[in-house]
Coordinates of C-alpha atoms in Angstrom, one line a residue:
X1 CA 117.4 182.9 187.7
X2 CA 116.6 180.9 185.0
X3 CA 119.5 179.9 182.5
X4 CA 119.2 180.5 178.8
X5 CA 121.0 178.9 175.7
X6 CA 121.4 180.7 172.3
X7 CA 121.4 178.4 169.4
X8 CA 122.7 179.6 166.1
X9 CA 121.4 176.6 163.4
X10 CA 123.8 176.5 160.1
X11 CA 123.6 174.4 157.1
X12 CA 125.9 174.4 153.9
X13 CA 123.0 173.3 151.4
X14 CA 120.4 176.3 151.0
X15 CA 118.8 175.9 147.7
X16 CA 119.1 179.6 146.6
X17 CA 122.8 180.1 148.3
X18 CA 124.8 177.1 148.9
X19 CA 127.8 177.6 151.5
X20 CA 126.1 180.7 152.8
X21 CA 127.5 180.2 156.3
X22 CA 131.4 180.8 155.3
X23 CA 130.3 183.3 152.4
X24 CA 132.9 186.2 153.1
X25 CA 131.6 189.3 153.9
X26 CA 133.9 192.4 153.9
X27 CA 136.7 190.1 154.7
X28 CA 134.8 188.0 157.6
X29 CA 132.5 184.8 157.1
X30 CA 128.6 186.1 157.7
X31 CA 128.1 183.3 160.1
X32 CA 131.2 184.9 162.5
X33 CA 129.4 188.3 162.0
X34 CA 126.6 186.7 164.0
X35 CA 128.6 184.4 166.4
X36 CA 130.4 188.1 167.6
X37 CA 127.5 189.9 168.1
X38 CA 125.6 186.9 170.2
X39 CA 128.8 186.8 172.2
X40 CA 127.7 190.9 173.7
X41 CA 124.4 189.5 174.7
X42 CA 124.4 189.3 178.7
X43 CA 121.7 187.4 179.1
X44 CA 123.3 184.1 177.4
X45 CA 124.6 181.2 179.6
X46 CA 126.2 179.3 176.7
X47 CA 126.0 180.0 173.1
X48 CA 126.4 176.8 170.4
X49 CA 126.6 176.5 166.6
X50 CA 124.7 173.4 165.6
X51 CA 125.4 172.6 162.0
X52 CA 125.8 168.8 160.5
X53 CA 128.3 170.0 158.1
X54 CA 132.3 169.6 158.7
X55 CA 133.2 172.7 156.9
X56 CA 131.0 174.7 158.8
X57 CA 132.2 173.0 162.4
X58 CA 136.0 173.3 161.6
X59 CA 135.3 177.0 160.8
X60 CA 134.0 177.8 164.3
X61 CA 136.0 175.6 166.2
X62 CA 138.9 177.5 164.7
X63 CA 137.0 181.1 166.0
X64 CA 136.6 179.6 169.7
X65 CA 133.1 178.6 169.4
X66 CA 131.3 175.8 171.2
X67 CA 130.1 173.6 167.9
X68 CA 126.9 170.8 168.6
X69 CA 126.8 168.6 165.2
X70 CA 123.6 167.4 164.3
X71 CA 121.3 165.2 162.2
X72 CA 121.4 165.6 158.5
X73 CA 118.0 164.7 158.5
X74 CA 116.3 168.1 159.9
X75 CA 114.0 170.0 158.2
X76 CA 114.4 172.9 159.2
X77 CA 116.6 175.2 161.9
X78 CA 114.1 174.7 164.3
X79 CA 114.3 171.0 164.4
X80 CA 118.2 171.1 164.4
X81 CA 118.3 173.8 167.9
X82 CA 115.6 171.7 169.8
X83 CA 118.1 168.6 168.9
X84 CA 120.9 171.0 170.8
X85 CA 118.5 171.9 173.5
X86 CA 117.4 167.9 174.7
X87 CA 120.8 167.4 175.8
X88 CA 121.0 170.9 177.3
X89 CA 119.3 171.3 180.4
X90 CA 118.7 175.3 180.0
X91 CA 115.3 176.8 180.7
X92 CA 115.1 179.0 177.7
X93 CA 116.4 178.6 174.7
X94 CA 116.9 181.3 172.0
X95 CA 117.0 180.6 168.2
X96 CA 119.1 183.3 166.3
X97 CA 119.2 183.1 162.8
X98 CA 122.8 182.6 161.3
X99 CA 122.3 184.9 158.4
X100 CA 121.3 188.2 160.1
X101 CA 125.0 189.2 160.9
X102 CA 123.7 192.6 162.2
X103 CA 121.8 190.7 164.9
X104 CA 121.2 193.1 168.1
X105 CA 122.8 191.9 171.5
X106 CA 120.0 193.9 173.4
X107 CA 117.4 192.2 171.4
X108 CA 118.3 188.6 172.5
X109 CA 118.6 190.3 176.3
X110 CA 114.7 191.9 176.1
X111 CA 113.6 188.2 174.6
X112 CA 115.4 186.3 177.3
X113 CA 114.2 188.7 180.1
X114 CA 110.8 188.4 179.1
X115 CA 110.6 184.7 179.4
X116 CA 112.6 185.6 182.8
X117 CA 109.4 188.0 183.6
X118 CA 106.4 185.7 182.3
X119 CA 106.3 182.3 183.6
X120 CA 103.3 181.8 181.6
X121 CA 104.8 182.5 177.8
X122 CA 106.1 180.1 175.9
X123 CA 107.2 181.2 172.9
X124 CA 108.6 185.0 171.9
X125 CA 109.6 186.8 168.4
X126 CA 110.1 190.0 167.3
X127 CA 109.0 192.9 164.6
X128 CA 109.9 195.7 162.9
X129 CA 108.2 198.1 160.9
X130 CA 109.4 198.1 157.3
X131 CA 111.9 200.4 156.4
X132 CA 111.6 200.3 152.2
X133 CA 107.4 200.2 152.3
X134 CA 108.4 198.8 148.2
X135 CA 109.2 195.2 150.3
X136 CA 105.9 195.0 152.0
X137 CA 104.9 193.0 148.9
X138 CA 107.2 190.7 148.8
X139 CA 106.7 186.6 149.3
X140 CA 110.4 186.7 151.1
X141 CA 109.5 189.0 153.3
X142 CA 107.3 187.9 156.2
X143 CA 104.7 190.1 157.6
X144 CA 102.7 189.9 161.2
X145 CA 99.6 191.2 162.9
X146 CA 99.8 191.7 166.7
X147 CA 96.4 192.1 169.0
X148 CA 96.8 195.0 171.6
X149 CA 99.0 192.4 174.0
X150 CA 101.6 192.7 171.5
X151 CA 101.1 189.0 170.8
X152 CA 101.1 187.6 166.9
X153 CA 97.0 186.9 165.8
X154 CA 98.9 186.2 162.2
X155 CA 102.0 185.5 160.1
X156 CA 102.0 185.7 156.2
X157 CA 104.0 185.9 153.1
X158 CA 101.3 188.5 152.0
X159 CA 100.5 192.4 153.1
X160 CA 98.6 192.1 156.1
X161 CA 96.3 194.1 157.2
X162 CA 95.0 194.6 153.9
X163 CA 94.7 198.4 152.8
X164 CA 91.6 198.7 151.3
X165 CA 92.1 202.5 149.8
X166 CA 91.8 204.1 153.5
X167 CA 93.3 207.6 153.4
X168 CA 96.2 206.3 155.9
X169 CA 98.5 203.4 155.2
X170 CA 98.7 200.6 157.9
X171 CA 101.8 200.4 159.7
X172 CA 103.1 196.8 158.4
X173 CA 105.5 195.0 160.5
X174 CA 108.3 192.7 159.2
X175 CA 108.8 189.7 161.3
X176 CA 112.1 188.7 162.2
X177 CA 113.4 185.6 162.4
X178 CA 114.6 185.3 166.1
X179 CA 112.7 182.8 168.4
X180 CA 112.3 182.4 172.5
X181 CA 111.0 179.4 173.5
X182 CA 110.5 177.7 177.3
X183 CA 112.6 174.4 176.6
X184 CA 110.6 172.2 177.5
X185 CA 107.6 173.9 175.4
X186 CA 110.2 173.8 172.6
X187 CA 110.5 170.2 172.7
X188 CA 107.1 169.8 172.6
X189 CA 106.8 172.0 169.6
X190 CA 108.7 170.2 167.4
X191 CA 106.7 167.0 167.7
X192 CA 103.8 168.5 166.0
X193 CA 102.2 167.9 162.9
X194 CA 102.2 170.3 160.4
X195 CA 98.9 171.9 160.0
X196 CA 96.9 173.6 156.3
X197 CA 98.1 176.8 157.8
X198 CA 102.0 176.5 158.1
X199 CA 101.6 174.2 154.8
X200 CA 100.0 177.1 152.9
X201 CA 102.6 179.8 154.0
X202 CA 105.3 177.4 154.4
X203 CA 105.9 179.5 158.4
X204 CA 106.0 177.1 161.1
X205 CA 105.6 179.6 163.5
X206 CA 101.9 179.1 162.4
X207 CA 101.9 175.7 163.9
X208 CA 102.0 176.7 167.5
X209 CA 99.3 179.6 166.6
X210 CA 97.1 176.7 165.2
X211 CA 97.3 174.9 168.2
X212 CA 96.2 177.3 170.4
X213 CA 99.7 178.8 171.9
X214 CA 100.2 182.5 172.0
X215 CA 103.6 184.0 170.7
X216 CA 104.7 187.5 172.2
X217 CA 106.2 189.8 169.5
X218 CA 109.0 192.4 171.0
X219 CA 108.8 195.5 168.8
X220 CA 111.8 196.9 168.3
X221 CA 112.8 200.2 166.5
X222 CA 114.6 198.3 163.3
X223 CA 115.3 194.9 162.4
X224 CA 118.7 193.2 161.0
X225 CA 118.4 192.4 157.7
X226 CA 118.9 188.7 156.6
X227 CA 121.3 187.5 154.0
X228 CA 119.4 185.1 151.8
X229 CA 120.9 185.3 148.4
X230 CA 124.2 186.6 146.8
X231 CA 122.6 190.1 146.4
X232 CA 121.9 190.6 150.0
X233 CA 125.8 189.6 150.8
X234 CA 126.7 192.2 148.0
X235 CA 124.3 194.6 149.6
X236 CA 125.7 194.0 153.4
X237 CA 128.8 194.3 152.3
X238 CA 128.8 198.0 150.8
X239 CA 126.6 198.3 154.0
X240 CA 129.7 197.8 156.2
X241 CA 132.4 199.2 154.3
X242 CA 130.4 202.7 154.5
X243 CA 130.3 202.7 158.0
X244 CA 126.6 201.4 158.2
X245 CA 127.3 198.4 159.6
X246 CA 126.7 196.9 163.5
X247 CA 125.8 199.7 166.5
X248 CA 127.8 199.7 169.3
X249 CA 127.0 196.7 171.6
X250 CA 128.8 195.7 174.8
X251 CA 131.6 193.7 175.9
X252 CA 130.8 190.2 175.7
X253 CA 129.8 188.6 178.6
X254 CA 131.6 185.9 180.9
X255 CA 130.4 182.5 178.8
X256 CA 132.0 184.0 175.4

């Protein structure tokens, strides 16, 4: 069987919440909030925080995790995991986003098995349809388009489809930021140019739709909502103190 990495990127200096990583949530830094729920996957061989900040590395050293640090000069979390996943000699390599702290174990598993299953994909997401149809307009929140494969024919900060006064609403999906890619495909990736389409939306998954590469989307029954400003952490917060917060998720597996 294939082996698979899972790659959390983390950065101290986000423009709308600096320190974001060891922002305490409910008593627990959000980054460890995802760290313990990668840790249930099964599917994972190894799982690494790569961050080029001190703070962030001392933090998850001190929580038992496996720390990679990296160049200051990435531009994003993609470039900072396929810096990770050169000097890791896994087949698949998972990106998980370090500020979704409700993160689903079994979601990593279906993304992993599915590159297990398809020799031929390269690159795997995932969906959700919105929960609060109010966010659906929102720039922040990233919508997709699927053909009947269940592979993205879009990505955009703007409601897609558009409803053009039809008597039923179309289901919009919410894409969420969790990425499968073949390693070496990954690699690749990354070495890319931009193109007007990513530029426009500022979503580099558009680059490897602009160059021809299909990119599966799992749909799953509900997402994990990301922590991008201090509102969200205020949000997630009463979330978990009510009871609302992570499902259930299994023991973590032999790596963790």
């Amino acid at each position: 069987m294939a082996s698979a990495i899972g790659i959390i990127p983390a950065r101290w200096d986000s423009s709308r919440f600096p320190g974001k990583p060891l922002h305490e949530i409910a008593g627990k830094p959000l980054l460890l909030y995802v760290w313990e729920r990668c840790r249930r996957a099964r599917t994972l061989d190894a799982l690494v925080i790569a961050t080029d900040d001190m703070r962030i590395a001392r933090a998850a050293f001190d929580w038992g995790a496996e720390v990679a640090l990296t160049s200051r000069r990435h531009r994003s979390g993609t470039d900072r995991v396929a810096e990770v996943a050169e000097k890791w000699p896994a087949s698949h390599v998972i990106n998980i986003q370090g500020d979704e702290p409700l993160v689903d174990p079994r979601l990593i598993d279906r993304i992993v098995s599915s590159l297990d299953r398809e020799r031929k994909l390269q690159m795997i997401t995932a969906a959700h349809r919105f929960e609060n149809e109010n966010d659906v307009a929102s720039e922040h929140q990233v919508k997709v388009v699927l053909d009947r494969n269940k592979d993205a024919l879009y990505f955009s900060r703007s409601p897609i489809p558009s409803n053009r006064g039809h008597a039923s609403a179309p289901h919009y999906l919410r894409h969420q930021g969790i990425y499968g890619y073949r390693r070496d495909f990954l690699l690749q990736f990354v070495r890319w140019k931009s193109g007007p389409l990513e530029q426009a939306e500022s979503l580099e998954q558009l680059r490897a739709l602009e160059n021809g590469v299909k990119i599966r989307v799992v749909v799953t029954g509900r997402g994990s909502p990301g922590v991008d400003t201090l509102e969200d952490a205020e949000r997630m917060e009463r979330q978990l103190l009510s009871g609302r917060g992570p499902v259930a998720t299994r023991k973590p597996s032999a790596h963790a």
